[in-house]
mmCIF file of C-alpha atoms in Angstrom:
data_model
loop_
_atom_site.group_PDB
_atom_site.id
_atom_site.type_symbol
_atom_site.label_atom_id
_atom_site.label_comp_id
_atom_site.label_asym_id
_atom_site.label_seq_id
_atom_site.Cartn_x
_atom_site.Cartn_y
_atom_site.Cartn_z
ATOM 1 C CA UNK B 8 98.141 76.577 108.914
ATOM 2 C CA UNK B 9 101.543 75.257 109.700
ATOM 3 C CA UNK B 10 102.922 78.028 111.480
ATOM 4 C CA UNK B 11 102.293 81.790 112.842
ATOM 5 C CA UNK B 12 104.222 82.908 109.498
ATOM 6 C CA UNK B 13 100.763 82.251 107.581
ATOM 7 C CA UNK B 14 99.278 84.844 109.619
ATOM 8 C CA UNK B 15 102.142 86.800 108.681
ATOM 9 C CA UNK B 16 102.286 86.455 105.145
ATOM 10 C CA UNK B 17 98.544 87.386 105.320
ATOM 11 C CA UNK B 18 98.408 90.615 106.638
ATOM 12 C CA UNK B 19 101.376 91.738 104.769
ATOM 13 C CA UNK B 20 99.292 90.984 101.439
ATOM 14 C CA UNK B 21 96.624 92.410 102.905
ATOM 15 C CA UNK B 22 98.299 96.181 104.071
ATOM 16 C CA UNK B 23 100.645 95.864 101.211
ATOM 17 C CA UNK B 24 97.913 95.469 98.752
ATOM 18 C CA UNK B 25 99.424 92.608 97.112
ATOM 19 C CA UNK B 26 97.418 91.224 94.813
ATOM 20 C CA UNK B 27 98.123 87.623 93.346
ATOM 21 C CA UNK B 28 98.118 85.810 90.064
ATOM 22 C CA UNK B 29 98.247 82.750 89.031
ATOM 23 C CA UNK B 30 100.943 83.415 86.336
ATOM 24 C CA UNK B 31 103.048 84.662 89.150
ATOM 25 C CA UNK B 32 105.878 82.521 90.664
ATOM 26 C CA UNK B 33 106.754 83.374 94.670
ATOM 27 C CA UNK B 34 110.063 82.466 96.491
ATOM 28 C CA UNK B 35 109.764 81.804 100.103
ATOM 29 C CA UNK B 36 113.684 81.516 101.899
ATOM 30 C CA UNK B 37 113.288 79.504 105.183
ATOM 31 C CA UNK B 38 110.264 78.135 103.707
ATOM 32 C CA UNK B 39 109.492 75.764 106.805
ATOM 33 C CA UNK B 40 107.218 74.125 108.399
ATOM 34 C CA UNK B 41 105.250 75.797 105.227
ATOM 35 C CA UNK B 42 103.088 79.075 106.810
ATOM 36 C CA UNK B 43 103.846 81.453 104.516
ATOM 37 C CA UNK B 44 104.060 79.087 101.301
ATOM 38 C CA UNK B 45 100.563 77.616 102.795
ATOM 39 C CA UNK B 46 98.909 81.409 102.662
ATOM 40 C CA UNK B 47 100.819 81.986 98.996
ATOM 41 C CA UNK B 48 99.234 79.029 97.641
ATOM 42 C CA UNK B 49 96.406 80.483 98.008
ATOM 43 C CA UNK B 50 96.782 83.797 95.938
ATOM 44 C CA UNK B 51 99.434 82.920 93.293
ATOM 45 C CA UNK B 52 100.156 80.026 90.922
ATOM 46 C CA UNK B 53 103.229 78.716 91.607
ATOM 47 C CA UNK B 54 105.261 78.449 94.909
ATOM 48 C CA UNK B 55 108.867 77.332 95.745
ATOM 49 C CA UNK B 56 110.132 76.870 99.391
ATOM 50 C CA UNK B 57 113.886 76.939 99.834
ATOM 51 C CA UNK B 58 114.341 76.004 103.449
ATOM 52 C CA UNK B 59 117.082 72.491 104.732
ATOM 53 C CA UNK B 60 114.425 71.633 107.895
ATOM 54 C CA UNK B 61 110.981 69.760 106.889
ATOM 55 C CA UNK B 62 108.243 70.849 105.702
ATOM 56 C CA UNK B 63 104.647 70.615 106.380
ATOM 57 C CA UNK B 64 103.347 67.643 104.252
ATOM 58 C CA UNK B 65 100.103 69.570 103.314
ATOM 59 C CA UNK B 66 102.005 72.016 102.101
ATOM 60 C CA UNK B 67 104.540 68.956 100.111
ATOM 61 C CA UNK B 68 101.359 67.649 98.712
ATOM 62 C CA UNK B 69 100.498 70.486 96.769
ATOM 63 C CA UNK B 70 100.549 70.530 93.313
ATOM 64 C CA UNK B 71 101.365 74.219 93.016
ATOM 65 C CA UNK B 72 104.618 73.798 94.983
ATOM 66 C CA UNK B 73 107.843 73.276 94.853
ATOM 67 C CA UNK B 74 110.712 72.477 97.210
ATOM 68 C CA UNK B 75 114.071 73.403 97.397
ATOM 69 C CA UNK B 76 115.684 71.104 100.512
ATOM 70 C CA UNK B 77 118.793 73.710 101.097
ATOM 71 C CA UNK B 78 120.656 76.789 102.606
ATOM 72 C CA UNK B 79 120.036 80.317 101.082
ATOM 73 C CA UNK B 80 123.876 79.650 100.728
ATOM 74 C CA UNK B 81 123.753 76.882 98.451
ATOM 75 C CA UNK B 82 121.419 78.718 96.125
ATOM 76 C CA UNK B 83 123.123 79.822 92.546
ATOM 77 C CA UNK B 84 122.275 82.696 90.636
ATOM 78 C CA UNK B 85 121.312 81.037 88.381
ATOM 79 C CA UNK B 86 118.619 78.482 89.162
ATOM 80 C CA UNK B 87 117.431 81.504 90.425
ATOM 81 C CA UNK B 88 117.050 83.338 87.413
ATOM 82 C CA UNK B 89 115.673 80.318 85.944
ATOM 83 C CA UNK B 90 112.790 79.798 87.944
ATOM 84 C CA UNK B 91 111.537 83.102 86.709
ATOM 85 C CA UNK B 92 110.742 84.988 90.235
ATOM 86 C CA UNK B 93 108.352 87.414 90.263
ATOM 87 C CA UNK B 94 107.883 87.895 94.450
ATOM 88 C CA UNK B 95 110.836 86.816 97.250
ATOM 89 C CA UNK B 96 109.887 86.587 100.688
ATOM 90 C CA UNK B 97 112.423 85.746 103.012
ATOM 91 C CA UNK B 98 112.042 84.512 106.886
ATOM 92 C CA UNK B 99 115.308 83.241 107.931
ATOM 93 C CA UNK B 100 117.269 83.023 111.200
ATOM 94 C CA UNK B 101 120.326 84.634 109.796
ATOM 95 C CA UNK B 102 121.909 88.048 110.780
ATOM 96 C CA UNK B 103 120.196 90.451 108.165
ATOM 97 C CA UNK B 104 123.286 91.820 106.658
ATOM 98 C CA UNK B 105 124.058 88.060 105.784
ATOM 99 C CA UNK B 106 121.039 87.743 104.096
ATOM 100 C CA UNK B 107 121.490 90.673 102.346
ATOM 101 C CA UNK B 108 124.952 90.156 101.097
ATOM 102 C CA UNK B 109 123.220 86.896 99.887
ATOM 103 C CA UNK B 110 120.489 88.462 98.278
ATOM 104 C CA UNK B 111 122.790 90.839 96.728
ATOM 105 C CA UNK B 112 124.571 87.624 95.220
ATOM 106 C CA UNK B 113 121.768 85.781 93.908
ATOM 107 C CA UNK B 114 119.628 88.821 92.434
ATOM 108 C CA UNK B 115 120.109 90.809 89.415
ATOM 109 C CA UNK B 116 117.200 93.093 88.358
ATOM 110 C CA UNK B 117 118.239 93.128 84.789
ATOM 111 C CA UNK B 118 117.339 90.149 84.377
ATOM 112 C CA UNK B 119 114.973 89.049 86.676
ATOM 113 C CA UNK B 120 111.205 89.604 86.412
ATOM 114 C CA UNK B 121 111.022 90.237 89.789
ATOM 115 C CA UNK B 122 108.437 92.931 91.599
ATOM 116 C CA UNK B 123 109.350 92.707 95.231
ATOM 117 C CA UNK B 124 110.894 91.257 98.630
ATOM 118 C CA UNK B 125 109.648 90.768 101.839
ATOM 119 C CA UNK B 126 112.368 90.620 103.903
ATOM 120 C CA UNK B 127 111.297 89.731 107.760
ATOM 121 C CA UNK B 128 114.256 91.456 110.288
ATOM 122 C CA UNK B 129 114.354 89.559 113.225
ATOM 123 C CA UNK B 130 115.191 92.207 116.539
ATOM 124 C CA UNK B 131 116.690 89.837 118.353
ATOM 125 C CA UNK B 132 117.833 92.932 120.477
ATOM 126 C CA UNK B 133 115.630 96.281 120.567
ATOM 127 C CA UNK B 134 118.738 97.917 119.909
ATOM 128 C CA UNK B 135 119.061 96.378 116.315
ATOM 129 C CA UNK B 136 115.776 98.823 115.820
ATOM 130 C CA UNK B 137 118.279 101.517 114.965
ATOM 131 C CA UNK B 138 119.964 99.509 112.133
ATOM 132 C CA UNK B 139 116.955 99.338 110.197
ATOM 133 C CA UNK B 140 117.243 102.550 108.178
ATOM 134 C CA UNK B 141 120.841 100.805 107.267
ATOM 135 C CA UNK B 142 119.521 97.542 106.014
ATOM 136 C CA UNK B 143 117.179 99.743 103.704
ATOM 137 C CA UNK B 144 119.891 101.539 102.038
ATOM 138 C CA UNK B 145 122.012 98.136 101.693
ATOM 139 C CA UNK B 146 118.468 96.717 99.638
ATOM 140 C CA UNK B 147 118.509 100.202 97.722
ATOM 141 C CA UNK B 148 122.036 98.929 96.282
ATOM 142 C CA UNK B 149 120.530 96.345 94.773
ATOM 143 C CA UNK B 150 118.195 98.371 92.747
ATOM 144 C CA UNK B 151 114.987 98.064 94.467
ATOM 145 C CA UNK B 152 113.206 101.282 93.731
ATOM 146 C CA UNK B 153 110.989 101.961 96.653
ATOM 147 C CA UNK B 154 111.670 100.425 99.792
ATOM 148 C CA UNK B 155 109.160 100.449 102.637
ATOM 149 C CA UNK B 156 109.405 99.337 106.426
ATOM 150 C CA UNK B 157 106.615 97.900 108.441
ATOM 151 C CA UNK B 158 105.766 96.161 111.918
ATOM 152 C CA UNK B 159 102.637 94.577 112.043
ATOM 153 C CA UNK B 160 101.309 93.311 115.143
ATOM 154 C CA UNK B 161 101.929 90.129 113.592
ATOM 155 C CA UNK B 162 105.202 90.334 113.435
ATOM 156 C CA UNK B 163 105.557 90.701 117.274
ATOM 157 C CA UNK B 164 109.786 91.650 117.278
ATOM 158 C CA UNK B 165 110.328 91.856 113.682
ATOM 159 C CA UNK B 166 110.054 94.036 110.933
ATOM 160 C CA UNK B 167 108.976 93.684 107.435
ATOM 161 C CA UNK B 168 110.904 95.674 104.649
ATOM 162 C CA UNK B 169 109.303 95.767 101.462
ATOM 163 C CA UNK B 170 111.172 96.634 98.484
ATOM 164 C CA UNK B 171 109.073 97.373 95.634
ATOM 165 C CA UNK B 172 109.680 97.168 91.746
ATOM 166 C CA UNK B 173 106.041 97.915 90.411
ATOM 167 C CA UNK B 174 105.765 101.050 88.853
#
């Protein structure tokens, strides 16, 4: 694999009992080197890496996969509610309550198909621990119904918070 993230991305699927299929379209935001999109190729059937920096090129040559050379800034609402997203994952170096207010642009539950997000929290301080709880309220405003957090020994100083739209 690419990177650590497709250790990541595994266990995560694995605790979170996420089960993939091929009909299913997953988002990964700060896609590269490719990890995580190298582990979703694997379970579901289509896979689109936003991320500016390069990619893995096993990951490029995949016919399953797409990529999206930019910012989670320059993204539009739109192309994202035309590529049909069912999953988001997102494993950026941004502060989280940028990517949130981004997120909070780009997704509209109405109209999406989307299920979930996996948002990785990077605790670039231990004391940012204690803004956790906040982070999961800001992704309730969005309309996730059940929102989860996790830290997997994978995840070394992050945490994983999975919103949920299954029923």
């Amino acid at each position: 694999a690419p990177s650590r993230s497709y250790l990541k991305m595994a266990e995560a699927l694995e605790v979170l009992k996420i089960k993939g299929r091929r009909d299913e379209r997953w988002l990964e935001l700060g896609a590269a080197p490719g990890g995580t999109c190298c582990c979703l190729l694997q379970h579901f059937g289509r896979v689109i890496g936003l991320d500016p920096a390069a990619m893995d090129a096993r990951v490029l040559a995949h016919s399953s996969f797409t990529y999206l050379p930019k910012t989670l800034q320059k993204m539009e609402a739109k192309e994202l509610q035309e590529l049909k997203i069912h999953w988001i994952s997102c494993d950026v170096n941004l502060n989280p309550l940028q990517v949130i207010k981004e997120l909070n642009r780009l997704i509209d539950l109405k109209v999406m198909p989307l299920q979930g997000l996996l948002f990785t929290v990077k605790m670039v301080k231990l004391s940012h621990v204690k803004l956790v709880p906040h982070y999961q309220k800001l992704l309730a405003k969005l309309g996730f119904k059940n929102i989860q957090k996790y830290q997997f020994p994978s995840h070394r100083r992050e945490f994983l918070l999975f919103a949920d739209q299954r029923s």
